[in-house]
Amino acid sequence: MKKRLKQLTYALVLGLMAFTAQAQESVFGVKGGLNLSNFFTENVDDENLRTGLNFGVYSRSPLISEVLYLQVELGYSGKGAKLEGNGGELELGLGYLELPILASLGFGDLLFVEGGAYASYLLNANISGENSFGEFSDDISTDNFKDFDYGLAVGANVNLSPLVVGVRYYYGLQDIIENDFAQFAGIEARNSTFQAYVAFEF
């Protein structure tokens, strides 16, 4: 537990340092929206998308005036997948503290196309579903999964200042399953998440 708290502290400090470095001439915003997530495994099935939430704060600073920007975010992202089990279907939910760092290319202060990388820290895990005994929901140990995830992110948004509407895709590069998680023994799984969001800038 102490190890996890120490790692979480490092992640928060990294995020705060990134925000502080951007403080001058920055635009700040709050955002929230919907995630559609799945796992990349040997047998990917797009029908097994899980719905989750995303929310957080961000700052955007000019690198080249009115053309190129650096955008740093810090927030929560609900990921996971729907899985077919014995006697029914279940949902595996994973909640992450996420830090995307993106380069954003602006077109007329209206359309922004972005790309970069993200790092995230696992906060919680749960399982829910329905079987022959009825509905069930329970937290499971985060020890079944890797603490950290990382990968690539691409997206686009329309800036209707102060309102922003955007979409983004996160491609995980980390196998998130620990080897002793029986339900996924011998299987590699990576996060795959499509995100739609609305933001308010100030």
mmCIF file of C-alpha atoms in Angstrom:
data_model
loop_
_atom_site.group_PDB
_atom_site.id
_atom_site.type_symbol
_atom_site.label_atom_id
_atom_site.label_comp_id
_atom_site.label_asym_id
_atom_site.label_seq_id
_atom_site.Cartn_x
_atom_site.Cartn_y
_atom_site.Cartn_z
ATOM 1 C CA MET A 1 0.000 0.000 0.000
ATOM 2 C CA LYS A 2 2.823 2.400 0.882
ATOM 3 C CA LYS A 3 4.473 1.620 -2.445
ATOM 4 C CA ARG A 4 1.277 2.485 -4.340
ATOM 5 C CA LEU A 5 0.870 5.765 -2.426
ATOM 6 C CA LYS A 6 4.476 6.680 -3.196
ATOM 7 C CA GLN A 7 3.979 5.967 -6.898
ATOM 8 C CA LEU A 8 0.745 7.976 -6.939
ATOM 9 C CA THR A 9 2.530 10.908 -5.282
ATOM 10 C CA TYR A 10 5.201 10.837 -7.999
ATOM 11 C CA ALA A 11 2.507 10.855 -10.703
ATOM 12 C CA LEU A 12 0.734 13.835 -9.111
ATOM 13 C CA VAL A 13 3.976 15.777 -8.704
ATOM 14 C CA LEU A 14 4.826 15.165 -12.371
ATOM 15 C CA GLY A 15 1.426 16.440 -13.419
ATOM 16 C CA LEU A 16 1.642 19.551 -11.245
ATOM 17 C CA MET A 17 5.140 20.338 -12.546
ATOM 18 C CA ALA A 18 3.876 20.129 -16.120
ATOM 19 C CA PHE A 19 0.992 22.488 -15.340
ATOM 20 C CA THR A 20 3.258 24.947 -13.533
ATOM 21 C CA ALA A 21 5.675 25.038 -16.456
ATOM 22 C CA GLN A 22 2.781 26.103 -18.685
ATOM 23 C CA ALA A 23 1.311 28.768 -16.427
ATOM 24 C CA GLN A 24 2.433 31.793 -18.476
ATOM 25 C CA GLU A 25 0.252 32.695 -21.487
ATOM 26 C CA SER A 26 -1.784 29.523 -21.050
ATOM 27 C CA VAL A 27 -5.438 28.766 -21.596
ATOM 28 C CA PHE A 28 -6.961 26.556 -18.912
ATOM 29 C CA GLY A 29 -9.986 24.326 -19.168
ATOM 30 C CA VAL A 30 -12.116 21.659 -17.532
ATOM 31 C CA LYS A 31 -13.402 18.702 -19.533
ATOM 32 C CA GLY A 32 -15.609 15.683 -19.236
ATOM 33 C CA GLY A 33 -17.177 13.067 -21.446
ATOM 34 C CA LEU A 34 -17.649 9.446 -22.449
ATOM 35 C CA ASN A 35 -15.174 6.599 -22.981
ATOM 36 C CA LEU A 36 -15.702 3.518 -25.158
ATOM 37 C CA SER A 37 -12.981 1.061 -24.221
ATOM 38 C CA ASN A 38 -11.797 -2.426 -25.001
ATOM 39 C CA PHE A 39 -8.695 -4.598 -24.670
ATOM 40 C CA PHE A 40 -6.322 -5.493 -27.463
ATOM 41 C CA THR A 41 -6.005 -9.271 -27.063
ATOM 42 C CA GLU A 42 -5.617 -12.229 -29.390
ATOM 43 C CA ASN A 43 -9.347 -12.081 -30.148
ATOM 44 C CA VAL A 44 -10.500 -8.469 -30.302
ATOM 45 C CA ASP A 45 -14.270 -8.027 -30.560
ATOM 46 C CA ASP A 46 -15.574 -4.505 -31.095
ATOM 47 C CA GLU A 47 -18.943 -5.604 -29.696
ATOM 48 C CA ASN A 48 -17.293 -5.858 -26.287
ATOM 49 C CA LEU A 49 -16.933 -2.106 -25.782
ATOM 50 C CA ARG A 50 -17.349 -0.870 -22.232
ATOM 51 C CA THR A 51 -18.792 2.567 -21.472
ATOM 52 C CA GLY A 52 -16.979 4.742 -18.930
ATOM 53 C CA LEU A 53 -16.459 8.368 -17.953
ATOM 54 C CA ASN A 54 -13.588 10.797 -18.339
ATOM 55 C CA PHE A 55 -13.059 14.167 -16.647
ATOM 56 C CA GLY A 56 -10.161 16.425 -15.772
ATOM 57 C CA VAL A 57 -8.372 19.737 -16.210
ATOM 58 C CA TYR A 58 -5.892 20.941 -18.807
ATOM 59 C CA SER A 59 -3.736 23.816 -19.964
ATOM 60 C CA ARG A 60 -2.731 24.797 -23.498
ATOM 61 C CA SER A 61 0.277 27.022 -24.204
ATOM 62 C CA PRO A 62 1.575 28.403 -27.519
ATOM 63 C CA LEU A 63 4.863 27.048 -28.849
ATOM 64 C CA ILE A 64 4.481 28.879 -32.165
ATOM 65 C CA SER A 65 1.930 31.681 -31.886
ATOM 66 C CA GLU A 66 -1.489 30.773 -33.343
ATOM 67 C CA VAL A 67 -0.088 27.602 -34.939
ATOM 68 C CA LEU A 68 1.450 25.050 -32.551
ATOM 69 C CA TYR A 69 0.526 24.468 -28.905
ATOM 70 C CA LEU A 70 1.518 22.230 -26.008
ATOM 71 C CA GLN A 71 -1.457 20.764 -24.147
ATOM 72 C CA VAL A 72 -1.063 19.032 -20.785
ATOM 73 C CA GLU A 73 -3.961 17.330 -19.005
ATOM 74 C CA LEU A 74 -4.569 15.595 -15.709
ATOM 75 C CA GLY A 75 -7.738 13.675 -15.012
ATOM 76 C CA TYR A 76 -9.666 10.459 -14.453
ATOM 77 C CA SER A 77 -10.393 7.933 -17.192
ATOM 78 C CA GLY A 78 -12.640 4.885 -16.831
ATOM 79 C CA LYS A 79 -11.473 2.021 -19.056
ATOM 80 C CA GLY A 80 -11.929 -1.744 -19.293
ATOM 81 C CA ALA A 81 -13.900 -4.185 -21.433
ATOM 82 C CA LYS A 82 -16.917 -6.461 -21.594
ATOM 83 C CA LEU A 83 -15.982 -10.120 -21.297
ATOM 84 C CA GLU A 84 -17.833 -13.357 -22.032
ATOM 85 C CA GLY A 85 -17.700 -15.647 -19.012
ATOM 86 C CA ASN A 86 -19.188 -18.966 -17.967
ATOM 87 C CA GLY A 87 -22.929 -18.526 -17.820
ATOM 88 C CA GLY A 88 -23.024 -14.854 -18.677
ATOM 89 C CA GLU A 89 -21.379 -11.572 -19.558
ATOM 90 C CA LEU A 90 -19.337 -9.407 -17.247
ATOM 91 C CA GLU A 91 -17.706 -5.982 -17.325
ATOM 92 C CA LEU A 92 -14.195 -5.333 -16.079
ATOM 93 C CA GLY A 93 -13.739 -1.696 -15.091
ATOM 94 C CA LEU A 94 -10.385 0.021 -14.567
ATOM 95 C CA GLY A 95 -10.081 3.574 -13.256
ATOM 96 C CA TYR A 96 -6.919 5.531 -14.061
ATOM 97 C CA LEU A 97 -5.343 8.839 -13.102
ATOM 98 C CA GLU A 98 -4.204 9.931 -16.548
ATOM 99 C CA LEU A 99 -1.616 12.430 -17.791
ATOM 100 C CA PRO A 100 -1.711 13.099 -21.560
ATOM 101 C CA ILE A 101 0.918 15.427 -23.048
ATOM 102 C CA LEU A 102 0.027 16.512 -26.581
ATOM 103 C CA ALA A 103 1.214 18.740 -29.388
ATOM 104 C CA SER A 104 -1.763 20.570 -30.866
ATOM 105 C CA LEU A 105 -1.838 22.109 -34.341
ATOM 106 C CA GLY A 106 -4.361 24.946 -34.729
ATOM 107 C CA PHE A 107 -6.199 25.962 -37.876
ATOM 108 C CA GLY A 108 -7.705 29.424 -37.575
ATOM 109 C CA ASP A 109 -8.317 29.071 -33.827
ATOM 110 C CA LEU A 110 -11.259 26.822 -34.724
ATOM 111 C CA LEU A 111 -9.994 23.328 -35.522
ATOM 112 C CA PHE A 112 -7.204 21.684 -33.536
ATOM 113 C CA VAL A 113 -5.509 18.394 -34.452
ATOM 114 C CA GLU A 114 -3.439 16.816 -31.695
ATOM 115 C CA GLY A 115 -1.082 13.942 -31.049
ATOM 116 C CA GLY A 116 1.251 12.795 -28.313
ATOM 117 C CA ALA A 117 1.605 10.349 -25.477
ATOM 118 C CA TYR A 118 -0.055 9.511 -22.191
ATOM 119 C CA ALA A 119 0.892 7.889 -18.897
ATOM 120 C CA SER A 120 -1.626 6.674 -16.356
ATOM 121 C CA TYR A 121 -1.748 5.177 -12.881
ATOM 122 C CA LEU A 122 -4.327 2.542 -11.885
ATOM 123 C CA LEU A 123 -6.575 3.738 -9.051
ATOM 124 C CA ASN A 124 -9.252 1.049 -8.852
ATOM 125 C CA ALA A 125 -10.647 -2.080 -10.486
ATOM 126 C CA ASN A 126 -14.089 -3.646 -10.354
ATOM 127 C CA ILE A 127 -16.141 -6.350 -11.973
ATOM 128 C CA SER A 128 -19.889 -6.469 -12.616
ATOM 129 C CA GLY A 129 -22.354 -8.420 -14.685
ATOM 130 C CA GLU A 130 -25.164 -10.908 -14.675
ATOM 131 C CA ASN A 131 -25.250 -14.705 -14.431
ATOM 132 C CA SER A 132 -27.706 -17.444 -13.501
ATOM 133 C CA PHE A 133 -27.755 -16.198 -9.898
ATOM 134 C CA GLY A 134 -28.618 -12.603 -10.871
ATOM 135 C CA GLU A 135 -26.705 -9.359 -11.073
ATOM 136 C CA PHE A 136 -23.410 -8.834 -9.247
ATOM 137 C CA SER A 137 -20.861 -6.075 -8.692
ATOM 138 C CA ASP A 138 -17.667 -6.082 -6.674
ATOM 139 C CA ASP A 139 -14.266 -4.420 -6.360
ATOM 140 C CA ILE A 140 -11.261 -6.570 -7.205
ATOM 141 C CA SER A 141 -7.621 -6.207 -6.270
ATOM 142 C CA THR A 142 -5.547 -3.845 -8.392
ATOM 143 C CA ASP A 143 -2.665 -6.287 -7.819
ATOM 144 C CA ASN A 144 -4.076 -8.253 -10.773
ATOM 145 C CA PHE A 145 -2.955 -5.420 -13.078
ATOM 146 C CA LYS A 146 0.121 -3.331 -13.766
ATOM 147 C CA ASP A 147 0.177 -0.084 -11.775
ATOM 148 C CA PHE A 148 1.206 2.021 -14.774
ATOM 149 C CA ASP A 149 -0.056 2.183 -18.332
ATOM 150 C CA TYR A 150 1.294 4.285 -21.188
ATOM 151 C CA GLY A 151 0.733 4.740 -24.891
ATOM 152 C CA LEU A 152 -0.091 7.081 -27.753
ATOM 153 C CA ALA A 153 -2.959 9.521 -28.194
ATOM 154 C CA VAL A 154 -4.393 11.263 -31.270
ATOM 155 C CA GLY A 155 -7.463 13.441 -31.622
ATOM 156 C CA ALA A 156 -9.155 16.568 -32.854
ATOM 157 C CA ASN A 157 -11.440 19.224 -31.432
ATOM 158 C CA VAL A 158 -13.510 22.204 -32.509
ATOM 159 C CA ASN A 159 -13.026 25.341 -30.405
ATOM 160 C CA LEU A 160 -16.227 27.394 -30.096
ATOM 161 C CA SER A 161 -14.690 29.477 -27.325
ATOM 162 C CA PRO A 162 -15.307 29.083 -24.479
ATOM 163 C CA LEU A 163 -16.880 25.715 -25.433
ATOM 164 C CA VAL A 164 -14.746 22.945 -26.942
ATOM 165 C CA VAL A 165 -16.038 19.668 -28.433
ATOM 166 C CA GLY A 166 -13.540 16.922 -29.197
ATOM 167 C CA VAL A 167 -12.732 13.276 -29.819
ATOM 168 C CA ARG A 168 -9.583 11.306 -29.041
ATOM 169 C CA TYR A 169 -8.174 7.800 -29.326
ATOM 170 C CA TYR A 170 -5.765 6.217 -26.818
ATOM 171 C CA TYR A 171 -3.615 3.287 -27.969
ATOM 172 C CA GLY A 172 -2.019 1.426 -25.071
ATOM 173 C CA LEU A 173 1.529 0.069 -25.406
ATOM 174 C CA GLN A 174 1.689 -1.664 -22.024
ATOM 175 C CA ASP A 175 0.480 -5.202 -21.298
ATOM 176 C CA ILE A 176 -1.672 -4.339 -18.283
ATOM 177 C CA ILE A 177 -2.296 -7.867 -16.936
ATOM 178 C CA GLU A 178 -0.163 -9.374 -14.191
ATOM 179 C CA ASN A 179 0.904 -12.959 -14.900
ATOM 180 C CA ASP A 180 -0.875 -14.432 -11.871
ATOM 181 C CA PHE A 181 -4.357 -13.131 -12.836
ATOM 182 C CA ALA A 182 -5.975 -16.522 -13.479
ATOM 183 C CA GLN A 183 -8.742 -15.298 -15.806
ATOM 184 C CA PHE A 184 -6.108 -13.867 -18.181
ATOM 185 C CA ALA A 185 -3.331 -16.428 -17.721
ATOM 186 C CA GLY A 186 -0.978 -16.362 -20.696
ATOM 187 C CA ILE A 187 -2.879 -13.551 -22.444
ATOM 188 C CA GLU A 188 -1.547 -10.103 -23.265
ATOM 189 C CA ALA A 189 -4.072 -7.270 -23.018
ATOM 190 C CA ARG A 190 -3.573 -3.584 -23.797
ATOM 191 C CA ASN A 191 -5.992 -0.706 -23.308
ATOM 192 C CA SER A 192 -7.792 0.706 -26.338
ATOM 193 C CA THR A 193 -10.029 3.713 -25.684
ATOM 194 C CA PHE A 194 -12.102 6.069 -27.826
ATOM 195 C CA GLN A 195 -13.058 9.272 -26.021
ATOM 196 C CA ALA A 196 -15.596 11.999 -26.738
ATOM 197 C CA TYR A 197 -15.678 15.078 -24.531
ATOM 198 C CA VAL A 198 -16.920 18.598 -23.980
ATOM 199 C CA ALA A 199 -14.674 21.228 -22.372
ATOM 200 C CA PHE A 200 -15.036 24.752 -21.036
ATOM 201 C CA GLU A 201 -12.044 27.094 -21.294
ATOM 202 C CA PHE A 202 -11.223 30.198 -19.267
#
